[in-house]
Amino acid sequence: MTMIMSSTIEQEEKIKSLSTYMSQHVFPRYIDSLMGDRMEAEQLFHIDEEALQHVESLEDASRVITALNTIISILETAHISLSYEELFMESVDTLSSYHIVFPFPLSFFIERPPAEFI
């Protein structure tokens, strides 16, 4: 008999927190506010309760959290290069397997230099 532990409320909150962090702190480094508003309106990257229904076990939640952290780490790197592409795509594929759509390839971020914050 196999026993599967469901994801915890804390893990689901962590997933939502990482999603919010990405939308509010990482994406604005690469996209202007107009595109950001459009992303929000069209919910291009949005993790809601419906998406979290596909994250059923502790292992699932850990995989999603790891994928989000990996994407954030890559995008917060000072100089993003294509050497991160395989790791980036693995993380995007992991999210996709849980019905979480990450709408951008790594090249999108490489082609856009990070915004300069004063």
Coordinates of N, CA, C and O in Angstrom, one line a residue:
M1 N 0.8 -1.2 0.0 CA 0.0 0.0 0.0 C 0.9 1.2 0.0 O 1.8 1.3 0.8
T2 N 0.6 2.2 -0.9 CA 1.3 3.4 -0.9 C 0.5 4.5 -0.3 O -0.7 4.7 -0.6
M3 N 1.1 5.3 0.5 CA 0.5 6.4 1.2 C 1.0 7.7 0.6 O 2.2 7.9 0.5
I4 N 0.1 8.6 0.2 CA 0.5 9.9 -0.4 C 0.0 11.0 0.5 O -1.2 11.0 0.9
M5 N 0.9 11.8 0.9 CA 0.6 13.0 1.7 C 0.2 14.1 0.8 O 0.9 14.5 -0.1
S6 N -0.9 14.8 1.1 CA -1.3 15.9 0.3 C -0.5 17.1 0.6 O 0.1 17.2 1.7
S7 N -0.5 18.1 -0.3 CA 0.3 19.3 -0.1 C -0.3 20.0 1.1 O -1.5 19.9 1.4
T8 N 0.5 20.8 1.8 CA 0.0 21.5 3.0 C -0.4 22.9 2.6 O -0.1 23.4 1.5
I9 N -1.2 23.5 3.4 CA -1.6 24.9 3.2 C -0.4 25.8 3.1 O -0.4 26.7 2.3
E10 N 0.6 25.6 3.9 CA 1.8 26.4 3.9 C 2.5 26.3 2.5 O 3.0 27.3 2.0
Q11 N 2.5 25.1 2.0 CA 3.2 24.9 0.7 C 2.4 25.6 -0.4 O 2.9 26.3 -1.3
E12 N 1.1 25.6 -0.3 CA 0.2 26.3 -1.3 C 0.4 27.8 -1.2 O 0.5 28.5 -2.2
E13 N 0.5 28.3 0.1 CA 0.8 29.7 0.3 C 2.2 30.1 -0.2 O 2.3 31.2 -0.8
K14 N 3.1 29.2 -0.1 CA 4.5 29.5 -0.6 C 4.4 29.6 -2.2 O 5.1 30.5 -2.8
I15 N 3.7 28.7 -2.8 CA 3.5 28.7 -4.3 C 2.9 30.1 -4.7 O 3.4 30.7 -5.6
K16 N 1.8 30.5 -4.0 CA 1.2 31.7 -4.3 C 2.1 32.9 -4.1 O 2.2 33.9 -4.9
S17 N 2.9 32.8 -3.0 CA 3.8 33.9 -2.7 C 4.9 34.0 -3.7 O 5.3 35.1 -4.1
L18 N 5.5 32.9 -4.2 CA 6.5 32.9 -5.3 C 5.9 33.5 -6.6 O 6.5 34.3 -7.3
S19 N 4.7 33.1 -6.9 CA 4.0 33.6 -8.0 C 3.8 35.2 -8.0 O 4.1 35.9 -8.9
T20 N 3.4 35.6 -6.8 CA 3.2 37.1 -6.6 C 4.5 37.8 -6.7 O 4.7 38.8 -7.3
Y21 N 5.6 37.2 -6.1 CA 6.9 37.8 -6.1 C 7.4 37.9 -7.6 O 7.9 39.0 -8.0
M22 N 7.2 36.9 -8.3 CA 7.6 36.9 -9.7 C 6.8 38.0 -10.5 O 7.4 38.8 -11.2
S23 N 5.5 38.1 -10.3 CA 4.7 39.1 -11.0 C 5.1 40.5 -10.6 O 5.1 41.4 -11.4
Q24 N 5.3 40.7 -9.3 CA 5.5 42.1 -8.8 C 7.0 42.6 -8.8 O 7.2 43.8 -8.8
H25 N 7.9 41.6 -8.7 CA 9.3 42.0 -8.6 C 10.3 41.6 -9.7 O 11.3 42.2 -10.0
V26 N 10.0 40.4 -10.3 CA 10.9 39.9 -11.3 C 10.4 40.4 -12.7 O 11.2 41.0 -13.5
F27 N 9.2 40.2 -13.1 CA 8.7 40.6 -14.4 C 8.9 42.1 -14.6 O 9.3 42.5 -15.7
P28 N 8.6 43.0 -13.7 CA 8.9 44.4 -13.9 C 10.3 44.8 -14.3 O 10.5 45.9 -14.9
R29 N 11.2 43.9 -14.0 CA 12.6 44.2 -14.5 C 12.8 44.0 -16.0 O 13.7 44.5 -16.5
Y30 N 11.8 43.3 -16.6 CA 11.9 43.0 -18.0 C 10.8 43.6 -18.9 O 10.9 43.6 -20.1
I31 N 9.7 43.9 -18.3 CA 8.6 44.4 -19.1 C 8.1 45.7 -18.6 O 8.2 46.0 -17.4
D32 N 7.5 46.5 -19.5 CA 7.0 47.8 -19.0 C 5.7 47.6 -18.4 O 5.0 46.6 -18.4
S33 N 5.2 48.7 -17.7 CA 3.9 48.6 -17.0 C 2.7 48.3 -17.8 O 1.8 47.6 -17.4
L34 N 2.7 48.8 -19.1 CA 1.6 48.5 -20.0 C 1.5 47.0 -20.3 O 0.4 46.4 -20.2
M35 N 2.6 46.4 -20.6 CA 2.6 44.9 -20.8 C 2.3 44.2 -19.5 O 1.6 43.2 -19.5
G36 N 2.8 44.7 -18.4 CA 2.5 44.1 -17.1 C 1.0 44.1 -16.8 O 0.4 43.2 -16.3
D37 N 0.4 45.3 -17.1 CA -1.1 45.4 -16.9 C -1.8 44.4 -17.8 O -2.8 43.8 -17.4
R38 N -1.4 44.2 -19.0 CA -2.0 43.3 -20.0 C -1.8 41.9 -19.5 O -2.8 41.1 -19.6
M39 N -0.6 41.6 -19.0 CA -0.4 40.2 -18.4 C -1.4 39.9 -17.3 O -2.0 38.9 -17.2
E40 N -1.6 40.9 -16.4 CA -2.5 40.8 -15.3 C -3.9 40.6 -15.8 O -4.6 39.7 -15.3
A41 N -4.3 41.4 -16.7 CA -5.7 41.4 -17.2 C -6.0 40.0 -17.9 O -7.1 39.5 -17.7
E42 N -5.0 39.5 -18.6 CA -5.2 38.3 -19.3 C -4.8 37.1 -18.5 O -4.9 35.9 -19.0
Q43 N -4.3 37.3 -17.3 CA -3.8 36.3 -16.4 C -2.9 35.3 -17.1 O -3.1 34.1 -17.0
L44 N -1.9 35.9 -17.8 CA -0.9 35.1 -18.5 C -0.1 34.2 -17.5 O 0.3 33.1 -17.9
F45 N 0.2 34.7 -16.4 CA 0.9 33.9 -15.4 C 0.2 34.2 -14.1 O 0.3 35.2 -13.4
H46 N -0.7 33.2 -13.7 CA -1.5 33.3 -12.6 C -1.7 32.0 -11.9 O -2.1 31.0 -12.6
I47 N -1.4 31.9 -10.7 CA -1.6 30.6 -10.0 C -2.8 30.8 -9.0 O -2.6 31.5 -8.0
D48 N -3.9 30.2 -9.3 CA -5.1 30.4 -8.4 C -5.4 29.0 -7.8 O -4.7 28.0 -8.0
E49 N -6.6 29.0 -7.1 CA -7.0 27.8 -6.5 C -7.2 26.6 -7.5 O -6.9 25.5 -7.2
E50 N -7.7 27.0 -8.7 CA -8.0 26.0 -9.7 C -6.7 25.3 -10.1 O -6.6 24.1 -10.3
A51 N -5.6 26.1 -10.3 CA -4.3 25.6 -10.7 C -3.7 24.7 -9.6 O -3.1 23.7 -9.8
L52 N -4.0 25.2 -8.4 CA -3.4 24.4 -7.2 C -4.1 23.1 -7.0 O -3.5 22.2 -6.3
Q53 N -5.2 22.9 -7.6 CA -5.9 21.6 -7.5 C -5.1 20.5 -8.1 O -5.2 19.3 -7.8
H54 N -4.2 20.8 -9.1 CA -3.3 19.8 -9.7 C -2.1 19.5 -8.9 O -1.3 18.6 -9.3
V55 N -1.8 20.3 -7.9 CA -0.7 20.1 -7.0 C -1.2 19.4 -5.8 O -1.7 19.9 -4.9
E56 N -1.2 18.0 -5.9 CA -1.9 17.2 -5.0 C -1.1 16.7 -3.8 O -1.6 16.6 -2.7
S57 N 0.1 16.4 -4.0 CA 0.9 15.8 -2.9 C 2.1 16.7 -2.5 O 2.3 17.7 -3.1
L58 N 2.7 16.3 -1.4 CA 3.9 17.0 -0.9 C 4.9 17.1 -1.9 O 5.6 18.1 -2.1
E59 N 5.1 16.0 -2.6 CA 6.2 15.9 -3.7 C 5.8 16.9 -4.8 O 6.7 17.6 -5.3
D60 N 4.5 16.9 -5.2 CA 4.1 17.9 -6.3 C 4.4 19.3 -5.9 O 4.9 20.1 -6.6
A61 N 4.0 19.6 -4.6 CA 4.2 21.0 -4.2 C 5.7 21.4 -4.1 O 6.1 22.4 -4.5
S62 N 6.5 20.4 -3.7 CA 8.0 20.6 -3.6 C 8.5 20.9 -5.0 O 9.4 21.7 -5.2
R63 N 8.0 20.1 -6.0 CA 8.5 20.3 -7.4 C 8.1 21.6 -7.9 O 8.9 22.3 -8.6
V64 N 6.9 22.1 -7.7 CA 6.4 23.4 -8.1 C 7.2 24.5 -7.5 O 7.7 25.4 -8.1
I65 N 7.4 24.4 -6.2 CA 8.2 25.4 -5.5 C 9.6 25.5 -6.0 O 10.2 26.6 -6.2
T66 N 10.2 24.3 -6.2 CA 11.6 24.3 -6.8 C 11.6 24.9 -8.2 O 12.6 25.7 -8.5
A67 N 10.7 24.6 -9.0 CA 10.6 25.1 -10.4 C 10.5 26.7 -10.3 O 11.2 27.4 -11.0
L68 N 9.6 27.2 -9.5 CA 9.4 28.6 -9.4 C 10.7 29.3 -8.8 O 11.2 30.3 -9.4
N69 N 11.3 28.7 -7.8 CA 12.6 29.3 -7.3 C 13.7 29.2 -8.3 O 14.5 30.2 -8.4
T70 N 13.7 28.2 -9.1 CA 14.8 28.1 -10.2 C 14.6 29.2 -11.2 O 15.5 29.9 -11.6
I71 N 13.3 29.4 -11.7 CA 13.1 30.4 -12.7 C 13.4 31.8 -12.1 O 14.1 32.6 -12.8
I72 N 13.0 32.0 -10.9 CA 13.3 33.3 -10.2 C 14.8 33.5 -10.1 O 15.3 34.6 -10.5
S73 N 15.5 32.5 -9.7 CA 17.0 32.6 -9.6 C 17.6 32.9 -10.9 O 18.5 33.8 -11.0
I74 N 17.2 32.3 -12.0 CA 17.8 32.5 -13.3 C 17.5 33.9 -13.7 O 18.4 34.6 -14.2
L75 N 16.2 34.4 -13.5 CA 15.8 35.7 -14.0 C 16.4 36.8 -13.2 O 16.5 38.0 -13.6
E76 N 16.9 36.5 -12.0 CA 17.5 37.5 -11.1 C 19.0 37.5 -11.3 O 19.7 38.3 -10.6
T77 N 19.5 36.6 -12.1 CA 21.0 36.6 -12.4 C 21.4 37.9 -13.1 O 20.6 38.3 -14.0
A78 N 22.5 38.4 -12.8 CA 23.0 39.6 -13.4 C 23.1 39.5 -14.9 O 22.7 40.4 -15.6
H79 N 23.6 38.4 -15.4 CA 23.8 38.2 -16.9 C 23.2 36.9 -17.3 O 23.8 35.8 -17.1
I80 N 22.0 36.9 -17.7 CA 21.3 35.6 -18.1 C 21.9 35.2 -19.5 O 22.1 36.0 -20.4
S81 N 22.2 33.9 -19.5 CA 22.8 33.4 -20.8 C 22.0 32.1 -21.2 O 21.3 31.6 -20.4
L82 N 22.2 31.7 -22.4 CA 21.5 30.5 -22.9 C 22.0 29.2 -22.2 O 21.4 28.2 -22.3
S83 N 23.1 29.3 -21.4 CA 23.6 28.2 -20.7 C 22.5 27.7 -19.6 O 22.6 26.6 -19.2
Y84 N 21.6 28.6 -19.3 CA 20.6 28.3 -18.3 C 19.3 27.7 -19.0 O 18.4 27.3 -18.3
E85 N 19.3 27.7 -20.3 CA 18.1 27.3 -21.0 C 17.5 25.9 -20.7 O 16.3 25.8 -20.4
E86 N 18.4 24.9 -20.6 CA 17.9 23.6 -20.2 C 17.2 23.6 -18.9 O 16.1 23.0 -18.7
L87 N 17.9 24.1 -17.9 CA 17.4 24.2 -16.5 C 16.1 25.0 -16.5 O 15.1 24.6 -15.9
F88 N 16.1 26.1 -17.2 CA 14.9 27.0 -17.3 C 13.7 26.2 -17.9 O 12.6 26.2 -17.4
M89 N 14.0 25.5 -19.0 CA 12.9 24.7 -19.7 C 12.4 23.6 -18.9 O 11.2 23.3 -18.9
E90 N 13.3 22.9 -18.1 CA 12.9 21.9 -17.2 C 11.9 22.4 -16.2 O 10.9 21.8 -15.9
S91 N 12.2 23.6 -15.7 CA 11.3 24.2 -14.7 C 10.0 24.6 -15.3 O 8.9 24.4 -14.7
V92 N 10.0 25.2 -16.5 CA 8.8 25.5 -17.2 C 7.9 24.3 -17.5 O 6.7 24.3 -17.3
D93 N 8.6 23.2 -17.9 CA 7.9 21.9 -18.1 C 7.3 21.4 -16.9 O 6.2 20.8 -16.9
T94 N 8.0 21.5 -15.8 CA 7.5 21.0 -14.5 C 6.2 21.8 -14.2 O 5.2 21.2 -13.8
L95 N 6.2 23.1 -14.3 CA 5.0 23.9 -14.0 C 3.9 23.5 -15.0 O 2.7 23.3 -14.5
S96 N 4.2 23.3 -16.2 CA 3.2 22.9 -17.2 C 2.6 21.6 -16.8 O 1.4 21.4 -17.1
S97 N 3.3 20.7 -16.3 CA 2.8 19.4 -15.9 C 1.7 19.5 -14.8 O 0.9 18.6 -14.6
Y98 N 1.7 20.6 -14.1 CA 0.7 20.9 -13.1 C -0.3 21.9 -13.6 O -1.0 22.6 -12.7
H99 N -0.4 22.1 -14.9 CA -1.3 23.1 -15.5 C -1.1 24.5 -15.1 O -2.0 25.3 -15.0
I100 N 0.2 24.8 -14.8 CA 0.6 26.2 -14.5 C 1.4 26.7 -15.8 O 2.4 26.1 -16.1
V101 N 0.8 27.7 -16.4 CA 1.4 28.2 -17.7 C 2.4 29.3 -17.4 O 2.1 30.3 -16.7
F102 N 3.7 29.1 -17.8 CA 4.7 30.1 -17.8 C 4.8 30.6 -19.2 O 5.3 29.8 -20.1
P103 N 4.4 31.8 -19.5 CA 4.2 32.2 -20.9 C 5.4 32.7 -21.7 O 5.3 33.1 -22.9
F104 N 6.6 32.6 -21.1 CA 7.8 33.2 -21.8 C 8.9 32.2 -21.9 O 9.2 31.5 -21.0
P105 N 9.6 32.1 -23.1 CA 10.8 31.4 -23.2 C 12.0 32.2 -22.6 O 11.8 33.4 -22.4
L106 N 13.1 31.6 -22.3 CA 14.2 32.3 -21.8 C 14.7 33.4 -22.7 O 15.1 34.5 -22.2
S107 N 14.6 33.2 -24.0 CA 15.1 34.2 -24.9 C 14.3 35.5 -24.8 O 14.9 36.6 -25.0
F108 N 13.1 35.5 -24.3 CA 12.3 36.7 -24.1 C 13.1 37.6 -23.1 O 13.2 38.8 -23.2
F109 N 13.6 37.0 -22.0 CA 14.3 37.7 -21.0 C 15.8 38.1 -21.4 O 16.3 39.2 -21.0
I110 N 16.4 37.3 -22.2 CA 17.7 37.6 -22.7 C 17.7 38.8 -23.7 O 18.6 39.7 -23.6
E111 N 16.6 38.9 -24.5 CA 16.5 40.0 -25.4 C 16.1 41.3 -24.8 O 16.3 42.4 -25.4
R112 N 15.7 41.3 -23.6 CA 15.3 42.5 -22.9 C 16.3 42.7 -21.7 O 16.2 42.0 -20.7
P113 N 17.0 43.8 -21.8 CA 18.0 44.0 -20.7 C 17.2 44.5 -19.5 O 16.1 45.1 -19.6
P114 N 17.6 44.0 -18.3 CA 16.9 44.4 -17.1 C 16.7 45.9 -16.9 O 17.7 46.7 -17.3
A115 N 15.6 46.4 -16.4 CA 15.4 47.8 -16.2 C 16.4 48.3 -15.1 O 16.8 47.6 -14.2
E116 N 16.8 49.5 -15.3 CA 17.7 50.1 -14.4 C 16.9 50.8 -13.3 O 16.1 51.6 -13.6
F117 N 17.1 50.4 -12.0 CA 16.4 51.0 -10.9 C 17.3 52.1 -10.3 O 18.5 51.8 -10.0
I118 N 16.8 53.2 -10.1 CA 17.6 54.3 -9.4 C 17.3 54.4 -8.0 O 16.3 54.2 -7.5

